[in-house]
Coordinates of C-alpha atoms and ligand atoms in Angstrom, one line a residue:
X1 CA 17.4 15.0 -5.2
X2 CA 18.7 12.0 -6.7
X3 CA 18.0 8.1 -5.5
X4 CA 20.3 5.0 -4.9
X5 CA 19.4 1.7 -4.5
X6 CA 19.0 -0.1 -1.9
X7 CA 21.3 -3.2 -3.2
X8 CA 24.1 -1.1 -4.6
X9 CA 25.4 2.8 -3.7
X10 CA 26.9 2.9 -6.9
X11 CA 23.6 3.1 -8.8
X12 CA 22.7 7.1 -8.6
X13 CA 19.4 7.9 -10.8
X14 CA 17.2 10.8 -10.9
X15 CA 13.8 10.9 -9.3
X16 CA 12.0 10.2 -13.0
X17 CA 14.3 7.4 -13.6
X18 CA 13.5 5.8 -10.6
X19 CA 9.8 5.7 -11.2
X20 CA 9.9 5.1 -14.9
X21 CA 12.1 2.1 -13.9
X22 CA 10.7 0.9 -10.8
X23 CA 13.1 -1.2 -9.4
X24 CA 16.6 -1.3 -9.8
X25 CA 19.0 -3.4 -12.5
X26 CA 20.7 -5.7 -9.6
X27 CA 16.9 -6.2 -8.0
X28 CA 17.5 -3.5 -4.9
X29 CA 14.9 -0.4 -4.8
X30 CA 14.6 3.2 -5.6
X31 CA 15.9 5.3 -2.1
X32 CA 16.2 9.3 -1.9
X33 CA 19.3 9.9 -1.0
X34 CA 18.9 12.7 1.5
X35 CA 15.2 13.7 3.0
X36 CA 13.4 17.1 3.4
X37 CA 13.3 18.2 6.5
X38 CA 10.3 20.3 7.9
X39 CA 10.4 22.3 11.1
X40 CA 7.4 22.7 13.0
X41 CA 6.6 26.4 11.6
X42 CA 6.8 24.5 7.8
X43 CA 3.8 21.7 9.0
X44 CA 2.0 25.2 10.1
X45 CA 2.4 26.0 6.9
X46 CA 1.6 23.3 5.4
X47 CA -1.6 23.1 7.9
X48 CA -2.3 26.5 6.7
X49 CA -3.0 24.7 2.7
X50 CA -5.5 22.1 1.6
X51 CA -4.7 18.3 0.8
X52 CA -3.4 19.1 -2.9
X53 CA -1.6 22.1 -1.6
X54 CA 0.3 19.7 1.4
X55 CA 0.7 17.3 -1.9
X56 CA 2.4 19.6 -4.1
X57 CA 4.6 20.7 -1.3
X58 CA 5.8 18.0 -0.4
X59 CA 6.2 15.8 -3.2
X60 CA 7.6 18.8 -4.5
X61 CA 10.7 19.1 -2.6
X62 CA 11.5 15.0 -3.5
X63 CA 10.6 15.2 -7.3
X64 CA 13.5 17.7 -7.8
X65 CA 13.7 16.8 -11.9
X66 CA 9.6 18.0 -12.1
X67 CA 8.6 21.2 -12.7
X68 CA 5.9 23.0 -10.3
X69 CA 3.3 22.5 -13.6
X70 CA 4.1 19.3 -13.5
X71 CA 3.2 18.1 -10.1
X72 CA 0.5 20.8 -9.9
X73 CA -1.2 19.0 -13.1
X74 CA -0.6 15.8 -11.6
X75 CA -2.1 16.5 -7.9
X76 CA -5.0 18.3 -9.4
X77 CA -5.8 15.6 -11.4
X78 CA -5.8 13.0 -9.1
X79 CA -7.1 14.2 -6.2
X80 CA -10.7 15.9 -7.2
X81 CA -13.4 15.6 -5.2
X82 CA -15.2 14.2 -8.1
X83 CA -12.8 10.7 -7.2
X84 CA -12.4 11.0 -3.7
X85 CA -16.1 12.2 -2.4
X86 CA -14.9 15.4 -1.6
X87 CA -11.6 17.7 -1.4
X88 CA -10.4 15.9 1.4
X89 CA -9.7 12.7 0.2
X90 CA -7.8 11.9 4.2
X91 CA -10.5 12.5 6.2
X92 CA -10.4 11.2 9.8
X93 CA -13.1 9.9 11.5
X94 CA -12.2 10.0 15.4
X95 CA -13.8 7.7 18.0
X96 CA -13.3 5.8 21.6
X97 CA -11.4 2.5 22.1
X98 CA -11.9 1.4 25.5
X99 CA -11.3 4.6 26.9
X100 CA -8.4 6.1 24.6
X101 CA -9.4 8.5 21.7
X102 CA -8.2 7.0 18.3
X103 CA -8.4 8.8 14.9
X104 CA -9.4 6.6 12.0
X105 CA -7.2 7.9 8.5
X106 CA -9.8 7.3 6.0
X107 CA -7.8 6.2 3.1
X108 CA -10.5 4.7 1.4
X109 CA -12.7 7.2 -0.1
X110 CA -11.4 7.0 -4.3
X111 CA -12.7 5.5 -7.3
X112 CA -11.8 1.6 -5.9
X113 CA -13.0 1.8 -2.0
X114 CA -8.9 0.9 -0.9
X115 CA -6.0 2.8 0.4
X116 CA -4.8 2.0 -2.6
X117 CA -6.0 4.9 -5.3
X118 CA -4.3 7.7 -2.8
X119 CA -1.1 6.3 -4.7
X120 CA -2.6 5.2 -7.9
X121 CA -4.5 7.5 -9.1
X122 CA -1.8 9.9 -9.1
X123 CA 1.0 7.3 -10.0
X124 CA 0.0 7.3 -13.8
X125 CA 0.5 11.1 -14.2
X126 CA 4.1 10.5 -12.3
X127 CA 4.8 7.8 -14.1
X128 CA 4.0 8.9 -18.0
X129 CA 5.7 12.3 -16.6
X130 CA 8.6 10.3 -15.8
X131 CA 8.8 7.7 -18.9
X132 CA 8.7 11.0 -21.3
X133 CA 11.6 12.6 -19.1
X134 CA 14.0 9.3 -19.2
X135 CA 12.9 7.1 -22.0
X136 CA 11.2 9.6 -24.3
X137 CA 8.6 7.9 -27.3
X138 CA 8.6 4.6 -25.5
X139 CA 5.6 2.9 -24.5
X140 CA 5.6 2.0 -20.4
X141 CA 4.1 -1.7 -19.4
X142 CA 2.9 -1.9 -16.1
X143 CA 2.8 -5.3 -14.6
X144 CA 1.6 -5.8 -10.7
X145 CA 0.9 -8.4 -8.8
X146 CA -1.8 -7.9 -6.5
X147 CA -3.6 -9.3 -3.4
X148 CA -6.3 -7.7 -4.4
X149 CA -6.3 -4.4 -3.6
X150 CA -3.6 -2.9 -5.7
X151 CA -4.9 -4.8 -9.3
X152 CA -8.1 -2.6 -9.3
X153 CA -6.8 0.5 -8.2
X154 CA -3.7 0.2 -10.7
X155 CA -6.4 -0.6 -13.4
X156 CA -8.1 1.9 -12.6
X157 CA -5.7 4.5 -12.3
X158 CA -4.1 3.5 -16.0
X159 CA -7.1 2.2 -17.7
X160 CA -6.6 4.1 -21.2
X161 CA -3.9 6.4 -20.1
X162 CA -2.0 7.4 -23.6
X163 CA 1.7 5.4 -23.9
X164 CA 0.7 2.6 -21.1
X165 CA -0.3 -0.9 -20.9
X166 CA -1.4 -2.5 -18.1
X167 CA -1.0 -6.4 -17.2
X168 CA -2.2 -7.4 -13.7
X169 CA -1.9 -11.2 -12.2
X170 CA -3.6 -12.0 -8.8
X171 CA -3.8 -15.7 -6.7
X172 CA -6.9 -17.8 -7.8
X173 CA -8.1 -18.5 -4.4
X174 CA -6.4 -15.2 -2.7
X175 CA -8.5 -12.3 -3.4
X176 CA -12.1 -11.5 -2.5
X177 CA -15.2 -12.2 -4.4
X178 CA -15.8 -8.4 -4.5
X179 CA -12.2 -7.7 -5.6
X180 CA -12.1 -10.6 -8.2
X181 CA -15.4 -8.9 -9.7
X182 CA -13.8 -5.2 -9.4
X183 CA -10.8 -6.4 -11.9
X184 CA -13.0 -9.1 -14.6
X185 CA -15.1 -6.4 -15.2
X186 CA -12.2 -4.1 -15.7
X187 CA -13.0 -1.5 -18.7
X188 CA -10.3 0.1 -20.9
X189 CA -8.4 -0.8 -24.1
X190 CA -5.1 -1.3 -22.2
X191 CA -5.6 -3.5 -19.8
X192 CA -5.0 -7.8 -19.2
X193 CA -6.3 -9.4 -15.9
X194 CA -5.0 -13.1 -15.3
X195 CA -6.0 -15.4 -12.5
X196 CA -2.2 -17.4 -11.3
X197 CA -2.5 -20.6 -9.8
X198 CA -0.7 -19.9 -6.6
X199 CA -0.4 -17.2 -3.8
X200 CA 0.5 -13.8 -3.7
X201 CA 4.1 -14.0 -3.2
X202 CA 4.1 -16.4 -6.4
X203 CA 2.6 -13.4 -7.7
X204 CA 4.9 -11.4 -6.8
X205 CA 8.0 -13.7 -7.2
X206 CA 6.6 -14.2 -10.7
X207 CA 6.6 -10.6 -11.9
X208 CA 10.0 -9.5 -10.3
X209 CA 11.2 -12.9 -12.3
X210 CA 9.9 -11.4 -15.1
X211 CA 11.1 -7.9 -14.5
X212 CA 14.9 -9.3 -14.6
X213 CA 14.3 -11.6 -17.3
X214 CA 16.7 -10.3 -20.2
X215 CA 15.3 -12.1 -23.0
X216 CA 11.8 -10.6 -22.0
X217 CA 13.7 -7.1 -21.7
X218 CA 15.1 -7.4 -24.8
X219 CA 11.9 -7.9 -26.4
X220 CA 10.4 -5.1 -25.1
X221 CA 13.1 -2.9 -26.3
X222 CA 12.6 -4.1 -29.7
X223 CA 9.2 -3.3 -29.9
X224 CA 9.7 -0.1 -28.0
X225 CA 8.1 -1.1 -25.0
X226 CA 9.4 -0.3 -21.6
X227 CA 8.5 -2.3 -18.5
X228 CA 7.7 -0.8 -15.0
X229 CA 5.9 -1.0 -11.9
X230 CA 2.9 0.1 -10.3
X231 CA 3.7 -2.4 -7.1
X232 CA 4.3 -1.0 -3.9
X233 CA 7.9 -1.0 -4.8
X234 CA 7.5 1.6 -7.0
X235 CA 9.3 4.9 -5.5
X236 CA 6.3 7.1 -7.0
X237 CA 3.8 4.4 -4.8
X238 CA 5.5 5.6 -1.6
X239 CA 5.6 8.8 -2.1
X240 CA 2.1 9.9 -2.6
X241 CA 1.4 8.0 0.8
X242 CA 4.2 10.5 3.1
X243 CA 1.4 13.2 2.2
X244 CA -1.3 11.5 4.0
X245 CA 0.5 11.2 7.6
X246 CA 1.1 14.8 7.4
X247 CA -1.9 15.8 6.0
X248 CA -3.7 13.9 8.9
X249 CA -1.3 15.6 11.5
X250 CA -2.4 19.0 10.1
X251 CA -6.1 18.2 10.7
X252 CA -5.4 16.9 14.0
X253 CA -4.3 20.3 14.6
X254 CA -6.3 22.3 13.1
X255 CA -9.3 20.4 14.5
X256 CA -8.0 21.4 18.2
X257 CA -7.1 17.4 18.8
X258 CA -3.8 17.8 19.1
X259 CA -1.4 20.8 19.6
X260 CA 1.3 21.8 17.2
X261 CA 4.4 19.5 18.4
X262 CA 2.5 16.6 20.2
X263 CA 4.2 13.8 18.9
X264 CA 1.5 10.8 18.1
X265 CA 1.4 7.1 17.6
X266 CA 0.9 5.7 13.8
X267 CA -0.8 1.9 13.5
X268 CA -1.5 0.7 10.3
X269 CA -2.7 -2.6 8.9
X270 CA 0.5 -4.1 7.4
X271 CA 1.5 -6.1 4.3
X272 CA 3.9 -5.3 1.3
X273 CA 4.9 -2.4 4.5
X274 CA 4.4 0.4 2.1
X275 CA 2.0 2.3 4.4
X276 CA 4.0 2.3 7.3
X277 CA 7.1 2.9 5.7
X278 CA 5.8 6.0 4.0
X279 CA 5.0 7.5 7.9
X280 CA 8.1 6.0 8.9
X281 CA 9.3 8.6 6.2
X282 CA 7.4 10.9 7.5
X283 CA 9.3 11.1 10.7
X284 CA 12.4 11.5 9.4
X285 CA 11.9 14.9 7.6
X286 CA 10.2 16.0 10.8
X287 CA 6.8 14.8 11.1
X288 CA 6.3 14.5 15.7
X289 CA 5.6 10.6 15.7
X290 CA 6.2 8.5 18.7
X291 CA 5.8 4.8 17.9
X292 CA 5.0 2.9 14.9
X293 CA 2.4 0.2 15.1
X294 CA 2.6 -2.6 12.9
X295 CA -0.1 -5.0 12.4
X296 CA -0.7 -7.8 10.9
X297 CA -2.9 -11.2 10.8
X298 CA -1.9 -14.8 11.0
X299 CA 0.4 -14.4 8.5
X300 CA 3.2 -12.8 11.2
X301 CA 6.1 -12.3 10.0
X302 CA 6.2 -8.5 10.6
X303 CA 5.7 -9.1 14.3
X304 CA 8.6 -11.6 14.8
X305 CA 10.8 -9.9 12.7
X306 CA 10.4 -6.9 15.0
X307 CA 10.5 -9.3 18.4
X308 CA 13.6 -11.0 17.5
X309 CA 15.1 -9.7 14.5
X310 CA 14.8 -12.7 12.5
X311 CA 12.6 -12.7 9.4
X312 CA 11.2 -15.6 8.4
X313 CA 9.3 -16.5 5.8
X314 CA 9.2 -20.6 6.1
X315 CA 6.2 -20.8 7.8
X316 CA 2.1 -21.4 6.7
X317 CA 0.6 -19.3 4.6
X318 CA -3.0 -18.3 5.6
X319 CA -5.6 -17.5 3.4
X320 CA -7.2 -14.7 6.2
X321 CA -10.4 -12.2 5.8
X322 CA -8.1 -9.7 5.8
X323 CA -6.7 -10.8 2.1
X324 CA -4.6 -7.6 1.1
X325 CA -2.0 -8.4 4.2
X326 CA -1.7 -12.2 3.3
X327 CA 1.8 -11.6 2.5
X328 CA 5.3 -13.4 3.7
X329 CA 8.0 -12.0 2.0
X330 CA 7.0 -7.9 2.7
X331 CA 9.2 -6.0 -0.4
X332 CA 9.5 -2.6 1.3
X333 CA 10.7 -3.9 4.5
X334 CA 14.0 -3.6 2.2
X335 CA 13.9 0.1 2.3
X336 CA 13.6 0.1 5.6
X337 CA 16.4 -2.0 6.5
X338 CA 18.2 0.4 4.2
X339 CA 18.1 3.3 6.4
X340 CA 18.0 1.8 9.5
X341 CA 21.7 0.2 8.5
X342 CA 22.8 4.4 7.4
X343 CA 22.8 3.5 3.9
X344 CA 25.0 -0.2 4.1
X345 CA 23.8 -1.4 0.3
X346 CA 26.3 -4.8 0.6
X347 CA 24.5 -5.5 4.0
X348 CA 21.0 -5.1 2.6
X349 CA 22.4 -7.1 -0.3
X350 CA 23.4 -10.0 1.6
X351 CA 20.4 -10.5 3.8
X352 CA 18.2 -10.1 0.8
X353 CA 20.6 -12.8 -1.1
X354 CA 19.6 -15.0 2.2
X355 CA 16.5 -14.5 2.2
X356 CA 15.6 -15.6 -1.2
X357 CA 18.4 -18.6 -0.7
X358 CA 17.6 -19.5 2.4
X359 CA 13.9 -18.3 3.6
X360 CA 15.6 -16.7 6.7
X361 CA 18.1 -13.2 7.7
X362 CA 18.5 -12.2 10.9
X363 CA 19.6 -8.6 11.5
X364 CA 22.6 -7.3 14.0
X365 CA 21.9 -6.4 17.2
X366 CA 22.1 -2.8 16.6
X367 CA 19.5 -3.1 14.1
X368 CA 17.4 -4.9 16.1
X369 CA 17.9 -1.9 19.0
X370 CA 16.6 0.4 16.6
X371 CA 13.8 -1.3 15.2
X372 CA 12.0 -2.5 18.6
X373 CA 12.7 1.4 19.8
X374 CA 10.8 2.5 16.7
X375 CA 8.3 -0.2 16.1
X376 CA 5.7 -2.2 18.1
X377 CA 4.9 -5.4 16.0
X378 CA 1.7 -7.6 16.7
X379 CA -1.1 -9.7 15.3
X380 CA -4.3 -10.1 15.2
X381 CA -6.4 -13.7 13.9
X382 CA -9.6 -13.4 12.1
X383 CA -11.6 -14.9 15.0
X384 CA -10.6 -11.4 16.9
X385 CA -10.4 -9.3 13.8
X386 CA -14.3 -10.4 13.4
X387 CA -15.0 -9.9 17.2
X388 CA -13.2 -6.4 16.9
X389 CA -15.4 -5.4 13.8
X390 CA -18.8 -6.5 16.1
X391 CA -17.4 -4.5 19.0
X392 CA -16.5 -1.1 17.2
X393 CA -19.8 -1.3 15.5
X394 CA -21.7 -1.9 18.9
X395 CA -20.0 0.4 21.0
X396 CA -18.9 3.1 18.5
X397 CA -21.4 2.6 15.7
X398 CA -18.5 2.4 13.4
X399 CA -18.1 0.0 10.2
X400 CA -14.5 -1.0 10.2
X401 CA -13.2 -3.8 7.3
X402 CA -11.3 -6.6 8.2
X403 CA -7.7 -4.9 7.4
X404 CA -8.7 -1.6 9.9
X405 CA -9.8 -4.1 12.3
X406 CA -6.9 -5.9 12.7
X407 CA -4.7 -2.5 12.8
X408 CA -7.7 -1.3 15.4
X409 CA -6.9 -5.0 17.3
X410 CA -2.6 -4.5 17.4
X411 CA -3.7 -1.6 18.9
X412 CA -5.6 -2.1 21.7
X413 CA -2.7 -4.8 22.5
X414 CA -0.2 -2.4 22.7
X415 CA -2.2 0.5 24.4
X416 CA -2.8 -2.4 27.0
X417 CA 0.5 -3.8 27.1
X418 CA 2.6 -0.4 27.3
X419 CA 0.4 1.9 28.8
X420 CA 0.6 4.5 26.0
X421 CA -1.7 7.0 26.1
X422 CA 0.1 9.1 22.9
X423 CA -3.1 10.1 20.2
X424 CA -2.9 7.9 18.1
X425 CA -3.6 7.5 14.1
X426 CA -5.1 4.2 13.1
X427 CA -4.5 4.0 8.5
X428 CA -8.4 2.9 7.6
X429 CA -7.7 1.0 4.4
X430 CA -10.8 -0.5 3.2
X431 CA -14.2 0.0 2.3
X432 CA -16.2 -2.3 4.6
X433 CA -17.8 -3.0 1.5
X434 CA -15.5 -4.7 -0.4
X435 CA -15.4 -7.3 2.4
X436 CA -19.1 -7.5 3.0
X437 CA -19.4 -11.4 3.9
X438 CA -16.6 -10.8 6.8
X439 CA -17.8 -7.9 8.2
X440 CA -21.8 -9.5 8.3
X441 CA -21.1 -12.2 10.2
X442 CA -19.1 -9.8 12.5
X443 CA -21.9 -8.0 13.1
X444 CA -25.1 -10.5 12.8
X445 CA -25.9 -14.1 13.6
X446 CA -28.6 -14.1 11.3
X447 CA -28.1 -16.2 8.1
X448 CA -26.2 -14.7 5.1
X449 CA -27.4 -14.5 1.8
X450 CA -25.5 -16.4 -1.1
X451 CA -24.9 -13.8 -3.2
X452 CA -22.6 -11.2 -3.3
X453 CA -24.3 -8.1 -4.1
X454 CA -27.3 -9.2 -1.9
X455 CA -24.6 -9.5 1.0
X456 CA -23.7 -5.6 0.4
X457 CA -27.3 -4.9 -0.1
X458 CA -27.8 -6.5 3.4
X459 CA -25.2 -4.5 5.2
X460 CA -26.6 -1.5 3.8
X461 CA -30.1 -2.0 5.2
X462 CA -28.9 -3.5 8.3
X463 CA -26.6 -0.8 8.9
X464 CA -27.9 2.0 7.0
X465 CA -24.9 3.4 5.7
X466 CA -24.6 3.9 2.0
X467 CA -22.9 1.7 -0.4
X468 CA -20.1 3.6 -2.6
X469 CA -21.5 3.5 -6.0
X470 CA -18.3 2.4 -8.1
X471 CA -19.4 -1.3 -5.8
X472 CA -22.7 -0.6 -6.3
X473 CA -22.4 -0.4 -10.2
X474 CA -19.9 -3.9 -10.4
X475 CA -23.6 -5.9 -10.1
X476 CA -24.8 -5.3 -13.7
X477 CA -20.9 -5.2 -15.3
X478 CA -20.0 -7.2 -18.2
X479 CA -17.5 -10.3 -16.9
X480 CA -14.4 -9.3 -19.6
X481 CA -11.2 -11.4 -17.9
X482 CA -11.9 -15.2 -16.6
X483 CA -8.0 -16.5 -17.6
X484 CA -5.8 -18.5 -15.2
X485 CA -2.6 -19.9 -15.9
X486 CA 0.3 -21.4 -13.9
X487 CA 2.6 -19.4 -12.2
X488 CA 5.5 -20.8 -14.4
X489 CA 3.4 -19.8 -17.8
X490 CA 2.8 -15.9 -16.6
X491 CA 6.1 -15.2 -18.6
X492 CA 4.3 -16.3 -21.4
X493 CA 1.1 -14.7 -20.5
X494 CA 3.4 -11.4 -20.7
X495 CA 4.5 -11.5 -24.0
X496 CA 1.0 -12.6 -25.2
X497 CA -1.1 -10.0 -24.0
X498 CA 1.3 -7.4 -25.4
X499 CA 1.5 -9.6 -29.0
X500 CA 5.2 -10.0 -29.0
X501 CA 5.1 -13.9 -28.6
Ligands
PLP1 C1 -2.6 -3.1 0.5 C2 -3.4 -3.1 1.7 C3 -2.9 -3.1 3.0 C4 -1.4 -3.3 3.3 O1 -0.6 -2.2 2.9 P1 0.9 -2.3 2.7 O2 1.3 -0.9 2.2 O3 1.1 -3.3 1.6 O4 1.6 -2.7 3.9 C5 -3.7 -3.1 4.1 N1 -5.1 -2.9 3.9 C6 -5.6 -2.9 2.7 C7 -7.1 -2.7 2.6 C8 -4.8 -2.9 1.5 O5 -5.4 -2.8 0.3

């Protein structure tokens, strides 16, 4: 199976390529060209195997230039319980809302308490895989730009992998204190943390800047250095995150909650729209799903893109509680555009040329048809994200982050709004942990401690649930990254931390 991109059909690369390269030469990203499809006696199948064996299935059958060994050693590596608490590292936890039954996708049981490890901890093992395959002897430099969430799980995932180098820049202001701690103490000889003074989508801006920068490229190539991505963009982010959705639909059967065929509802917590778009996948080769939910916080521009068909990024930016969704320009909204349009690269082209000229597209009609038919966009503030958080803990006795919350939230608005009574999968994609602070005042009046640590010590005693010990350990780590620069010197900060200049 090879991949085109989403900017140009002209541009055919094998499945290695396109994660040893990340994104594409003229900016578009990495698209299979055809999908897998599955019938409902190959999901029986697959419900018949454990998570690794669903993994190695399926991304199997879309990582046609691997061999079996290959993905095998990468699943098995990734996926222990050793990382992920046990050997399911999807497990759902199902509850009431109101009076509908919801399943909660656990995607936060690895080695950073985020969605985010399902991806990255097996990305590496794709990714050196893929760099040996394409660009053999070269050395791969991961840059990311994070929100918080993604830094420390891609540090963590690469932290002294052989033949990579890791650079990560996050917003000053943007992340959490628990995050900001989870990436300074970062351990590992091949890793650079730097604080940006701006947002995320300077962040973000910044590194795809630098990405297309030929006299940075050039560099690289002359000290055999190769850069790529461990950003959501990243076709080997996505793919790891298809095997979740059908992994959960499996257990849903195989727990007697649904029957083999019943279509359900997806909602997740929406930012850089990776998640969704990896269920959205997920459909198309054959996976029963109804309606997508996409939810977001203040920052909105998922919910009137999918109202009126105009995105539309010149608006505020928020700083919310639910950090890892503070995002305005969402990267793999591209993708999806992509195949809703059957594959029309110039189009895609042209409204991501406007968008980045003009802060504004708005899609055809037709387009628009298709996305309200598929997807239910909505939004959630943190004054009702909080108040959601206080009510699932009182009436279900379940501790829900912020990002869940707000997913949890969108939800409930369109269960009430539509009538829908389709099971539906909520993506969990935090640790209430690393959000301590926000989820406290959810859930008490009583007066908060200063300090960090003493916050998650609080919410374990007052909830008596059980910190998960990589947080637990961050109190007594050695500080190792404080440096901040300005967005336009992370070029600079590059090329430094790799001593090339
Ligand atoms: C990254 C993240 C999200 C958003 O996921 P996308 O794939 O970027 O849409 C939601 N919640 C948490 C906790 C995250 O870390």
């Amino acid at each position: 199976m090879n991949y085109n991109s989403t900017r140009n059909k002209n541009t055919v690369v094998s499945a290695s390529q396109a994660i040893a390269q990340g994104i594409s030469d003229e900016g578009g990203l990495f698209v299979p060209q055809s999908l897998p499809q599955y019938t409902l006696d190959d999901i029986k199948a697959l419900a018949a195997a454990d998570y690794r064996g669903r993994a190695k299935k399926i991304m199997g059958d879309f990582l046609s230039d691997f061999t079996f060994d290959e993905i095998s050693e990468s699943v098995d590596a990734a996926y222990t319980a050793e990382k992920f608490g046990s050997d399911n590292p999807a497990p759902i936890s199902y509850i009431e809302c109101g009076d509908r039954k919801i399943s909660l996708l656990e995607l936060w049981h690895g080695p950073t308490s985020a969605f985010k490890d399902m991806a990255l901890q097996i990305l590496p093992h794709l990714l050196t895989k893929s760099v040996k395959k394409t660009y053999n002897g070269k050395e791969a430099v991961i840059l990311v730009a994070t929100s918080g969430d993604t830094g420390k799980a891609a540090l963590e995932g690469f932290k002294d992998v052989p033949g990579t180098k890791i650079i990560v820049f996050y917003p000053v202001d943007g992340v959490s204190p628990m995050q900001k701690r989870q990436m300074a103490t970062q351990q590992g000889k091949n890793v650079s943390v730097a604080a940006i003074k701006g947002n995320f989508d300077d962040a973000q801006t910044g590194v795809k800047k630098i990405f297309t920068n030929p006299d940075i490229k050039n560099k690289l190539a002359e000290n055999n250095l190769l850069f790529s991505s461990a950003n959501s963009i990243n076709w080997g982010r996505l793919l790891p995150q298809i095997v979740y959705y059908f992994s959960a639909y499996c257990d849903m059967v195989n727990e007697g909650k649904i029957n083999l065929g019943d279509k359900i509802n997806v909602a997740v917590p929406t930012g850089n729209f990776g998640n969704i778009l990896a269920s959205f996948y997920a459909m198309n080769m054959g996976l029963p799903i109804n309606k997508f939910i996409c939810a977001s916080n203040s920052n909105n521009v998922l919910t009137d893109f999918i109202r009126t068909g105009t995105y539309d990024k010149k608006r505020h930016f928020y700083t919310t509680i639910s950090p890892s969704m503070d995002i305005l320009v969402s990267s793999n909204l591209e993708r999806l555009l992509y195949h809703l349009t059957d594959g029309n690269a110039e189009k895609v082209a042209s409204w991501m040329k406007e968008l980045s000229e003009n802060g504004a597209y708005t899609v055809d009609d037709e387009i628009k048809a298709k996305l309200s038919n598929l997807f239910w966009g909505g939004f959630c503030d943190d004054e009702n994200t909080k108040k959601t958080i206080g009510s699932l803990y009182e009436n279900e006795n379940y501790l829900s982050d912020t990002h869940t919350a707000v997913a949890v939230n969108v939800y409930e608005q369109y269960a009430k709004e539509t009538g829908d009574n389709t099971p539906t999968v909520i993506a969990s994609t935090a640790s209430p942990y690393k959000f301590a602070k926000s989820v406290l005042t959810a859930i008490t009046d009583e007066e908060l401690p200063n300090d960090e640590f003493a916050m998650v010590d609080e919410l374990s005693a007052k909830t008596k649930t059980q910190v998960p010990a990589p947080l637990a350990a961050l109190k007594n780590a050695q500080e190792r990254f404080s440096f901040e620069c300005e967005v336009d010197e992370m070029p600079q900060t590059v090329l430094s931390s790799l001593n090339i200049g």
